[in-house]
mmCIF file of C-alpha atoms and ligand atoms in Angstrom:
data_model
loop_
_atom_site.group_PDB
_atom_site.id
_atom_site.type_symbol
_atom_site.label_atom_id
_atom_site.label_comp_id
_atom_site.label_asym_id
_atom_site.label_seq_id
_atom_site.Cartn_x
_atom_site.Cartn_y
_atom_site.Cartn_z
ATOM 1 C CA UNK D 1 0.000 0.000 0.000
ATOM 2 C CA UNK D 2 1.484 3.566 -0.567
ATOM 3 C CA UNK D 3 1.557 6.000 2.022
ATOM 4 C CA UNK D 4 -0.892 7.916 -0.126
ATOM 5 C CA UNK D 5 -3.747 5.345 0.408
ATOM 6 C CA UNK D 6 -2.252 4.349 3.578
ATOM 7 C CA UNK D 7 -2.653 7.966 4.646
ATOM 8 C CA UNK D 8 -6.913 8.144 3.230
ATOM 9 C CA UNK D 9 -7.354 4.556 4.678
ATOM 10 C CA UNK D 10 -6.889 5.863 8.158
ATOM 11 C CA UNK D 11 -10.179 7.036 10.365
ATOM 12 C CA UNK D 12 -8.229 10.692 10.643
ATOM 13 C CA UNK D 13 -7.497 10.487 6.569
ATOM 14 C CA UNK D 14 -10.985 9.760 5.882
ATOM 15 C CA UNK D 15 -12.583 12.902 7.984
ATOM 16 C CA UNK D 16 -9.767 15.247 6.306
ATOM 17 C CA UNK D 17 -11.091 14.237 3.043
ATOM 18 C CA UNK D 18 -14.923 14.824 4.141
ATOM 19 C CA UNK D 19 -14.046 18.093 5.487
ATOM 20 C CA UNK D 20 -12.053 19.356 2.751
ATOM 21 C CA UNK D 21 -14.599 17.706 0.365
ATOM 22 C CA UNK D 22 -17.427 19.594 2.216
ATOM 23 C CA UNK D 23 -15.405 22.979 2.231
ATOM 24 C CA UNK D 24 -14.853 22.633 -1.924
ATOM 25 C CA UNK D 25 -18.561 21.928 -2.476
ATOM 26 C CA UNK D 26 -19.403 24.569 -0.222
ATOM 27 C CA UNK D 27 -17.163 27.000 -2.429
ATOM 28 C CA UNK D 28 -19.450 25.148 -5.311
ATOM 29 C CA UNK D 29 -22.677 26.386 -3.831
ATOM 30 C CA UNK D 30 -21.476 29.851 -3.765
ATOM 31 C CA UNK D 31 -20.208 29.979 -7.115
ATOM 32 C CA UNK D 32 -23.681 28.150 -8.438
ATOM 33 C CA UNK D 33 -26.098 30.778 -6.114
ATOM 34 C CA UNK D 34 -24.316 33.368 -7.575
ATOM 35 C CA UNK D 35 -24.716 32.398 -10.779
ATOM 36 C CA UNK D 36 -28.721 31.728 -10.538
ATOM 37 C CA UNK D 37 -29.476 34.980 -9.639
ATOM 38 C CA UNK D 38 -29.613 35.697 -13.466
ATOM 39 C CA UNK D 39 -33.524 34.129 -12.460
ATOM 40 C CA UNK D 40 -34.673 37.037 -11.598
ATOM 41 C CA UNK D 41 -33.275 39.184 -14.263
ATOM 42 C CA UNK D 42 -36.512 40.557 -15.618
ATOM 43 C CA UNK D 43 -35.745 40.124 -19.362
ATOM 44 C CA UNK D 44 -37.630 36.407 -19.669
ATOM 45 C CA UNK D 45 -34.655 34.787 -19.183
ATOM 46 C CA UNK D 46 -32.332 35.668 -21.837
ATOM 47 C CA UNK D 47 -29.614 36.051 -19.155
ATOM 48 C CA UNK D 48 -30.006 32.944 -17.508
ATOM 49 C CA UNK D 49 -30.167 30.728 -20.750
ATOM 50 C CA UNK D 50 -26.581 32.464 -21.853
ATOM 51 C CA UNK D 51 -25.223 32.059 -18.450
ATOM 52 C CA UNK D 52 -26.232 28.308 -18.601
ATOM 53 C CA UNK D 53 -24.847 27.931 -22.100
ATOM 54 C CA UNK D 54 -21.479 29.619 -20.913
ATOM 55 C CA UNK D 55 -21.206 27.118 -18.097
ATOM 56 C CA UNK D 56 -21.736 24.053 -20.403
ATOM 57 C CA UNK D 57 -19.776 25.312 -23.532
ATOM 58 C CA UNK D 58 -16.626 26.882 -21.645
ATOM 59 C CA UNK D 59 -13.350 24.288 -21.373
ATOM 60 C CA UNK D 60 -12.182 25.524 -17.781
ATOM 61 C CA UNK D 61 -15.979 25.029 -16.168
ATOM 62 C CA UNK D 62 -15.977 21.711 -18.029
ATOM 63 C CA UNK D 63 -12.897 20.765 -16.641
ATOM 64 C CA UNK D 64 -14.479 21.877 -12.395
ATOM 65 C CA UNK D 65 -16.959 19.849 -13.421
ATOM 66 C CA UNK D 66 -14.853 16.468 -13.305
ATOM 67 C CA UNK D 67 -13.091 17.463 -9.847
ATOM 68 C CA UNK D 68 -16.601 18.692 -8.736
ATOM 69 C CA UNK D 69 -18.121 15.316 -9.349
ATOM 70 C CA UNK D 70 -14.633 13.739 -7.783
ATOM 71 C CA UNK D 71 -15.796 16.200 -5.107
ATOM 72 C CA UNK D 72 -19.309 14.837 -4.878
ATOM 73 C CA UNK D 73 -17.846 11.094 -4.898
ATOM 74 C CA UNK D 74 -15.401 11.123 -2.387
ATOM 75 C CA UNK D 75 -17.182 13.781 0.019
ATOM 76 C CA UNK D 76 -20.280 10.842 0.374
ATOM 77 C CA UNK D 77 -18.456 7.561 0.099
ATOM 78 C CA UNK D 78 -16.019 8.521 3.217
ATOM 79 C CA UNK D 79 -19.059 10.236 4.885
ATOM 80 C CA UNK D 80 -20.764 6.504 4.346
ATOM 81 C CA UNK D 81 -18.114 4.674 5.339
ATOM 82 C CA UNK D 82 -17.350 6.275 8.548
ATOM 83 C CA UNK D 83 -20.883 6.724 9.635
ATOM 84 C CA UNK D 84 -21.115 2.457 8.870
ATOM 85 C CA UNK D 85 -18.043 2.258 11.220
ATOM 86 C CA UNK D 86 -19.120 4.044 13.857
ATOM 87 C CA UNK D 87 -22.512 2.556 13.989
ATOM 88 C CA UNK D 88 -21.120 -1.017 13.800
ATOM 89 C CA UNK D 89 -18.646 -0.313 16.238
ATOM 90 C CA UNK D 90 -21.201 0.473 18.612
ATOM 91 C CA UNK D 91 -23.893 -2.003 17.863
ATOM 92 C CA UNK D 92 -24.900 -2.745 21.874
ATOM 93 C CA UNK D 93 -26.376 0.618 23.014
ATOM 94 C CA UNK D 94 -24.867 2.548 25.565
ATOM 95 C CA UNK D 95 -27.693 2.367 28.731
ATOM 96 C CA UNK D 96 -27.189 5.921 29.427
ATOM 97 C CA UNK D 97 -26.806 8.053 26.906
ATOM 98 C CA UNK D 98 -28.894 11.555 26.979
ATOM 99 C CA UNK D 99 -27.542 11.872 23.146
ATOM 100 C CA UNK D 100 -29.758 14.791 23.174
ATOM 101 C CA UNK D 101 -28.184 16.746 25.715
ATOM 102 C CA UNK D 102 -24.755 15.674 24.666
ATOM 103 C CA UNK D 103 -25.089 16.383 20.599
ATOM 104 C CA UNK D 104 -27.070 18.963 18.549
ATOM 105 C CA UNK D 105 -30.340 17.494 16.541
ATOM 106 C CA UNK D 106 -28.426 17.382 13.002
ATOM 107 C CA UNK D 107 -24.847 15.946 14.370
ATOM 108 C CA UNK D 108 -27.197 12.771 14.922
ATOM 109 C CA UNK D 109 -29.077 12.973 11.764
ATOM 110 C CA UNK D 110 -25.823 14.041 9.259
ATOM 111 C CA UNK D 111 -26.792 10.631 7.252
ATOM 112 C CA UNK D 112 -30.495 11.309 6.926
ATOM 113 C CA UNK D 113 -29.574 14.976 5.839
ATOM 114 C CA UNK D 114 -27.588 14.153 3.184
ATOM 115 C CA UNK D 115 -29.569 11.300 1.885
ATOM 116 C CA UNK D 116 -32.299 13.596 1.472
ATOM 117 C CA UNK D 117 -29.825 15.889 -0.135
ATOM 118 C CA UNK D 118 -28.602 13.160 -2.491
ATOM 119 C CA UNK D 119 -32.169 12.338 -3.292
ATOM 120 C CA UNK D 120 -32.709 16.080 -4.392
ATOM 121 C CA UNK D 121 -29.261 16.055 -6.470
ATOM 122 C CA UNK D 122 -30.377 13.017 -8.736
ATOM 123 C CA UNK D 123 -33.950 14.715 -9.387
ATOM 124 C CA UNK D 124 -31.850 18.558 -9.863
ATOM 125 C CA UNK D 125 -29.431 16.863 -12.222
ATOM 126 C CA UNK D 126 -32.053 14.572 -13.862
ATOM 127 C CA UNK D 127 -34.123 17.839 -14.572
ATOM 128 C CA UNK D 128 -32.027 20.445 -15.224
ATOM 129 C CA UNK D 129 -28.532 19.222 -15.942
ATOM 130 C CA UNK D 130 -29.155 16.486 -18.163
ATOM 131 C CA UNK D 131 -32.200 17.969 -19.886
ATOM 132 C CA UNK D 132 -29.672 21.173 -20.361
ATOM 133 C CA UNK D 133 -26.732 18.727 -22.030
ATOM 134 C CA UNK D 134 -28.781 16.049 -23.660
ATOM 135 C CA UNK D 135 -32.676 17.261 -23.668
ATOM 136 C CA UNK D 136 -34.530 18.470 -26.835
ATOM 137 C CA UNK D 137 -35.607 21.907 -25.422
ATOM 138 C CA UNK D 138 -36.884 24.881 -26.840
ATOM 139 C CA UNK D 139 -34.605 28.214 -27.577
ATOM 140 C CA UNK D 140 -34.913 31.543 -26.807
ATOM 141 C CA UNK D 141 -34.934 34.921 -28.290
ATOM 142 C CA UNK D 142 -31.359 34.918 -28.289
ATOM 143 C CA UNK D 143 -31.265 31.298 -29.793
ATOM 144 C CA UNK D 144 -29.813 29.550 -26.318
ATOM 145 C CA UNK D 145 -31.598 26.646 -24.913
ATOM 146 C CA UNK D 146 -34.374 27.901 -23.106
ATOM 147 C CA UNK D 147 -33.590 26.359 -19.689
ATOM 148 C CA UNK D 148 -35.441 29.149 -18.291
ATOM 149 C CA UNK D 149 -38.794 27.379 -19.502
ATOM 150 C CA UNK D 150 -37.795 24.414 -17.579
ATOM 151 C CA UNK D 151 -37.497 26.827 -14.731
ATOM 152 C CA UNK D 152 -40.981 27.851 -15.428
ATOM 153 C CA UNK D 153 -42.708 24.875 -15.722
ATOM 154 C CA UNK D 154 -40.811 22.789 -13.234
ATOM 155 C CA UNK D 155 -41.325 25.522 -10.194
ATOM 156 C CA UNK D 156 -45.473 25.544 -11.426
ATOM 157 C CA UNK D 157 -46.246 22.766 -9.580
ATOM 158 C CA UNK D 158 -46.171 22.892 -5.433
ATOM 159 C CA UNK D 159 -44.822 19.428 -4.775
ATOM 160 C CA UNK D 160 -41.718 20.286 -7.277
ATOM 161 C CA UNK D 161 -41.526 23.427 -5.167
ATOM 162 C CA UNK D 162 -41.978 21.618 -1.614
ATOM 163 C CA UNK D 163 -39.390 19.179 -2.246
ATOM 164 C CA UNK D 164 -36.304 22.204 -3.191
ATOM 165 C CA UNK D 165 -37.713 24.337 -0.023
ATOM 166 C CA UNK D 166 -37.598 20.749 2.278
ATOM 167 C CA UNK D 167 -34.460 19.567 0.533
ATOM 168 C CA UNK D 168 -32.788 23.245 0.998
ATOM 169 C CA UNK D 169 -33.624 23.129 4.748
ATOM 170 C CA UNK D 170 -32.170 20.359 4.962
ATOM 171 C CA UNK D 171 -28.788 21.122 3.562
ATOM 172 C CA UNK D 172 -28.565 24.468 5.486
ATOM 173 C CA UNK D 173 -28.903 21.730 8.586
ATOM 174 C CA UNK D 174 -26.246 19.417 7.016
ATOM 175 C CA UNK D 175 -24.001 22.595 6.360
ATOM 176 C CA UNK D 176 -24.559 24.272 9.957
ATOM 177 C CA UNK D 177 -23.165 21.096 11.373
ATOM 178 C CA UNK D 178 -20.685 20.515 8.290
ATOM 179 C CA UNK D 179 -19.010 23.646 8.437
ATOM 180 C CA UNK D 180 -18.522 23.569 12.209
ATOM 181 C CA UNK D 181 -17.226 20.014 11.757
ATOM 182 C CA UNK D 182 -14.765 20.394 8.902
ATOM 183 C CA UNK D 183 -13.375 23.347 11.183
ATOM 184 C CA UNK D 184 -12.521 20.614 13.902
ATOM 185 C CA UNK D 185 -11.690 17.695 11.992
ATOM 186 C CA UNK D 186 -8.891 20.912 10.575
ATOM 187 C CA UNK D 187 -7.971 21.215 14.014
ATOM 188 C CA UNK D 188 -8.640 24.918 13.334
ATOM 189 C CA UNK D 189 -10.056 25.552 16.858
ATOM 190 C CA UNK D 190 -9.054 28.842 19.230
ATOM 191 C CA UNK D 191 -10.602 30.273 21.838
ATOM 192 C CA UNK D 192 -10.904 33.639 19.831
ATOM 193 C CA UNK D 193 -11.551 32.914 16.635
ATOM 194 C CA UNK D 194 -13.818 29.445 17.005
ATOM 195 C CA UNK D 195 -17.111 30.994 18.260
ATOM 196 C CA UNK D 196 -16.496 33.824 15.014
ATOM 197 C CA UNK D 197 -16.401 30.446 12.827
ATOM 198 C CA UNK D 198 -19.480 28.779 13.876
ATOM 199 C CA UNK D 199 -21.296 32.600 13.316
ATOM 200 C CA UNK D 200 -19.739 32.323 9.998
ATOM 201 C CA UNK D 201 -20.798 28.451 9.480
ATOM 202 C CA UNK D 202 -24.339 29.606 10.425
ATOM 203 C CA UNK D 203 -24.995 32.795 8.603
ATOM 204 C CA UNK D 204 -23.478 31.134 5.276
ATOM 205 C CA UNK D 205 -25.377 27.661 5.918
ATOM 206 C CA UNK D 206 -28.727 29.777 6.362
ATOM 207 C CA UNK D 207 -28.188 33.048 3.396
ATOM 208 C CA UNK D 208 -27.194 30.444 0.680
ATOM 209 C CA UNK D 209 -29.958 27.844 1.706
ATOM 210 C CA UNK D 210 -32.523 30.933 1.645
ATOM 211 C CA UNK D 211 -31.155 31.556 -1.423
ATOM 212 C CA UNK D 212 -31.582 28.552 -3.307
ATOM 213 C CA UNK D 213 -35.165 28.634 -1.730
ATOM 214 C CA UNK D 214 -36.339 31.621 -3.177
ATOM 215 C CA UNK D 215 -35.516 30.534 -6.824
ATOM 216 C CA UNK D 216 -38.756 27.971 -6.669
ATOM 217 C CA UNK D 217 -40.887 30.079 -4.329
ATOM 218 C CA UNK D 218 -40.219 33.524 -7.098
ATOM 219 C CA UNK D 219 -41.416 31.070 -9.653
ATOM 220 C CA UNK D 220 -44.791 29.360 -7.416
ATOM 221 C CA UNK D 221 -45.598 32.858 -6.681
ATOM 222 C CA UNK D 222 -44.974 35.687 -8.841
ATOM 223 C CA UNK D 223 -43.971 34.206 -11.623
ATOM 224 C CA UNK D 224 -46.580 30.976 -12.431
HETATM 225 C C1 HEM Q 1 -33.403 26.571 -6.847
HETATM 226 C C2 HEM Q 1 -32.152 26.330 -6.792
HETATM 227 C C3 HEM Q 1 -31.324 25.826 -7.954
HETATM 228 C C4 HEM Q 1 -31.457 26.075 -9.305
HETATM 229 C C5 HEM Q 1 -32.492 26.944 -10.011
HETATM 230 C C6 HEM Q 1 -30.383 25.361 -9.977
HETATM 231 C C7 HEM Q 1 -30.165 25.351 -11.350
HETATM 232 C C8 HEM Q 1 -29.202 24.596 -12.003
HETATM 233 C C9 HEM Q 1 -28.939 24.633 -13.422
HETATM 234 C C10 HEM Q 1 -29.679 25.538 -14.392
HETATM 235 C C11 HEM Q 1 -27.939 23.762 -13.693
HETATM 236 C C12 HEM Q 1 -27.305 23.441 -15.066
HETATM 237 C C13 HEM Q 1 -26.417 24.573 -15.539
HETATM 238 C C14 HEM Q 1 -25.244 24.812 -14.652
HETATM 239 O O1 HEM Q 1 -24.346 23.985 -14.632
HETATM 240 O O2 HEM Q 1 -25.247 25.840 -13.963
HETATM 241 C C15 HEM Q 1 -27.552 23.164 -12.438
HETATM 242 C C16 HEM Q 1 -26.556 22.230 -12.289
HETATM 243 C C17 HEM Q 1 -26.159 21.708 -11.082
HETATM 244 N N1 HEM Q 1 -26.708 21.972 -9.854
HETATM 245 FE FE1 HEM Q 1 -28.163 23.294 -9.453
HETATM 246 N N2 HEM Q 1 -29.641 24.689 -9.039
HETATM 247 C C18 HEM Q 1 -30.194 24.937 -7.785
HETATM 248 C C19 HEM Q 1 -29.761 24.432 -6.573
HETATM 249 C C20 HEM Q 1 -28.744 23.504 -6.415
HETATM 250 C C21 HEM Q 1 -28.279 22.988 -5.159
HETATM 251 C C22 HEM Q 1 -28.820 23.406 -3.800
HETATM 252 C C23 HEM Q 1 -27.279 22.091 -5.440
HETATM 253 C C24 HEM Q 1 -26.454 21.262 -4.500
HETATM 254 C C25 HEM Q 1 -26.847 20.841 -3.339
HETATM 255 C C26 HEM Q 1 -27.121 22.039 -6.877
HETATM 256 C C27 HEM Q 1 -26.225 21.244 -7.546
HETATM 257 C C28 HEM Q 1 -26.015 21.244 -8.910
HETATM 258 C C29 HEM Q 1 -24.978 20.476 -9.570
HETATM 259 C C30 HEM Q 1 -23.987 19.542 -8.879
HETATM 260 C C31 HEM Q 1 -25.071 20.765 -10.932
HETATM 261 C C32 HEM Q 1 -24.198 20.190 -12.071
HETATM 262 C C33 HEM Q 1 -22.835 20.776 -12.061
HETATM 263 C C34 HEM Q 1 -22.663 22.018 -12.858
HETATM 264 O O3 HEM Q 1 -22.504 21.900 -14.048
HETATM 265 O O4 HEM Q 1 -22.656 23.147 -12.317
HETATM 266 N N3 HEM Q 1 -28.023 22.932 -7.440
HETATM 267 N N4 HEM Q 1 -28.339 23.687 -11.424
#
């Protein structure tokens, strides 16, 4: 074995990749939020549609998009594994435990977070990724695929709308407890500066979550 899978093989290996994983896709989020506020450029999405062809049509974002999914890949599989270990490891319950009092809600509930996460990616990419890259869709006025009009329609119906507002509460929970994490597993903790982190880890975890939210609710509301 080389000391390069020796080193990822090893419990402290596995949570450095997690939390580094989790801080790139975190960067991800920003750089995608950003991005999708072209939505609510009031020009019927001309904006949005070029922004969307830019991001599947230029060679550098093509290339993030192969480390992003490496990102994706590794960031659940370790996550998985570790949670597996830890729950076979401990497969008699402790008879005292007060987990509640010991461990926030969502530092219990990391694996049902991101499985509901997951289950949101697959429909997100299914609907707007691969209908964007392989899908016969309309164009617009300025002759870019009018992803926009998936927009449209998809964020018309409630239940498509009640499963990005549940799914994006979700992840702010997953990030809150993520962010603090990664920050630990870093061993970045100091007496000044780790109660100025977890602000940080909150206020990002709930703006960008809010964020993402208010694409499908615009749509459900003043836009349908
Ligand atoms: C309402 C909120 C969202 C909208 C309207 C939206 C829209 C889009 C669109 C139009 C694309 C294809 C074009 C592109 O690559 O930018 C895309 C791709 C993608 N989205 Fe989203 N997205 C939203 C939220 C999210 C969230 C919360 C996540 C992650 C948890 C996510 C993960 C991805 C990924 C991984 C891709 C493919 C990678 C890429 O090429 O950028 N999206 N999304």
């Amino acid at each position: 074995m080389s000391w390069f899978s020796k080193a990822f093989s090893s419990t402290i290996g596995r949570k450095l990749l997690v939390a580094v994983t989790g801080l790139f896709l975190c960067s991800f989020l920003v750089v995608h939020l950003i991005g999708n506020l072209q939505l609510f450029s009031a020009d019927e999405g001309v904006a949005f549609n070029a922004y969307t062809y830019f991001m599947t049509h230029n060679p550098v974002i093509r290339a993030m998009e192969i480390v992003l999914l490496l990102g994706f890949v590794l960031h659940i599989w370790q996550s998985v594994y570790l949670n597996r270990r830890n729950h076979n490891a401990r497969s008699v319950k402790y008879v005292v435990n007060h987990a509640e009092q010991n461990s926030s809600w969502s530092s219990r509930n990391m694996g049902l977070l991101g499985t509901i996460i997951f289950i949101f990616l697959l429909v997100h990419l299914y609907n707007f990724y691969f209908k964007l890259k392989f899908g016969e869709i309309g164009s617009d006025a300025a002759g870019n695929k009018n992803l926009y009009g998936i927009a449209v329609e998809s964020f018309s119906h409630w239940w498509y709308v009640a499963l990005y507002v549940i799914s994006m509460v979700a992840l702010a929970f997953h990030l809150i407890h993520g962010f603090r994490s990664a920050f630990q597993t870093l061993g970045l903790n100091h007496k000044k500066y780790t109660p100025a982190i977890r602000i940080f880890g909150y206020v990002f975890s709930v703006v960008v979550c809010a964020g993402f939210a208010a694409m499908p609710l615009y749509f459900y509301f003043l836009i349908h």
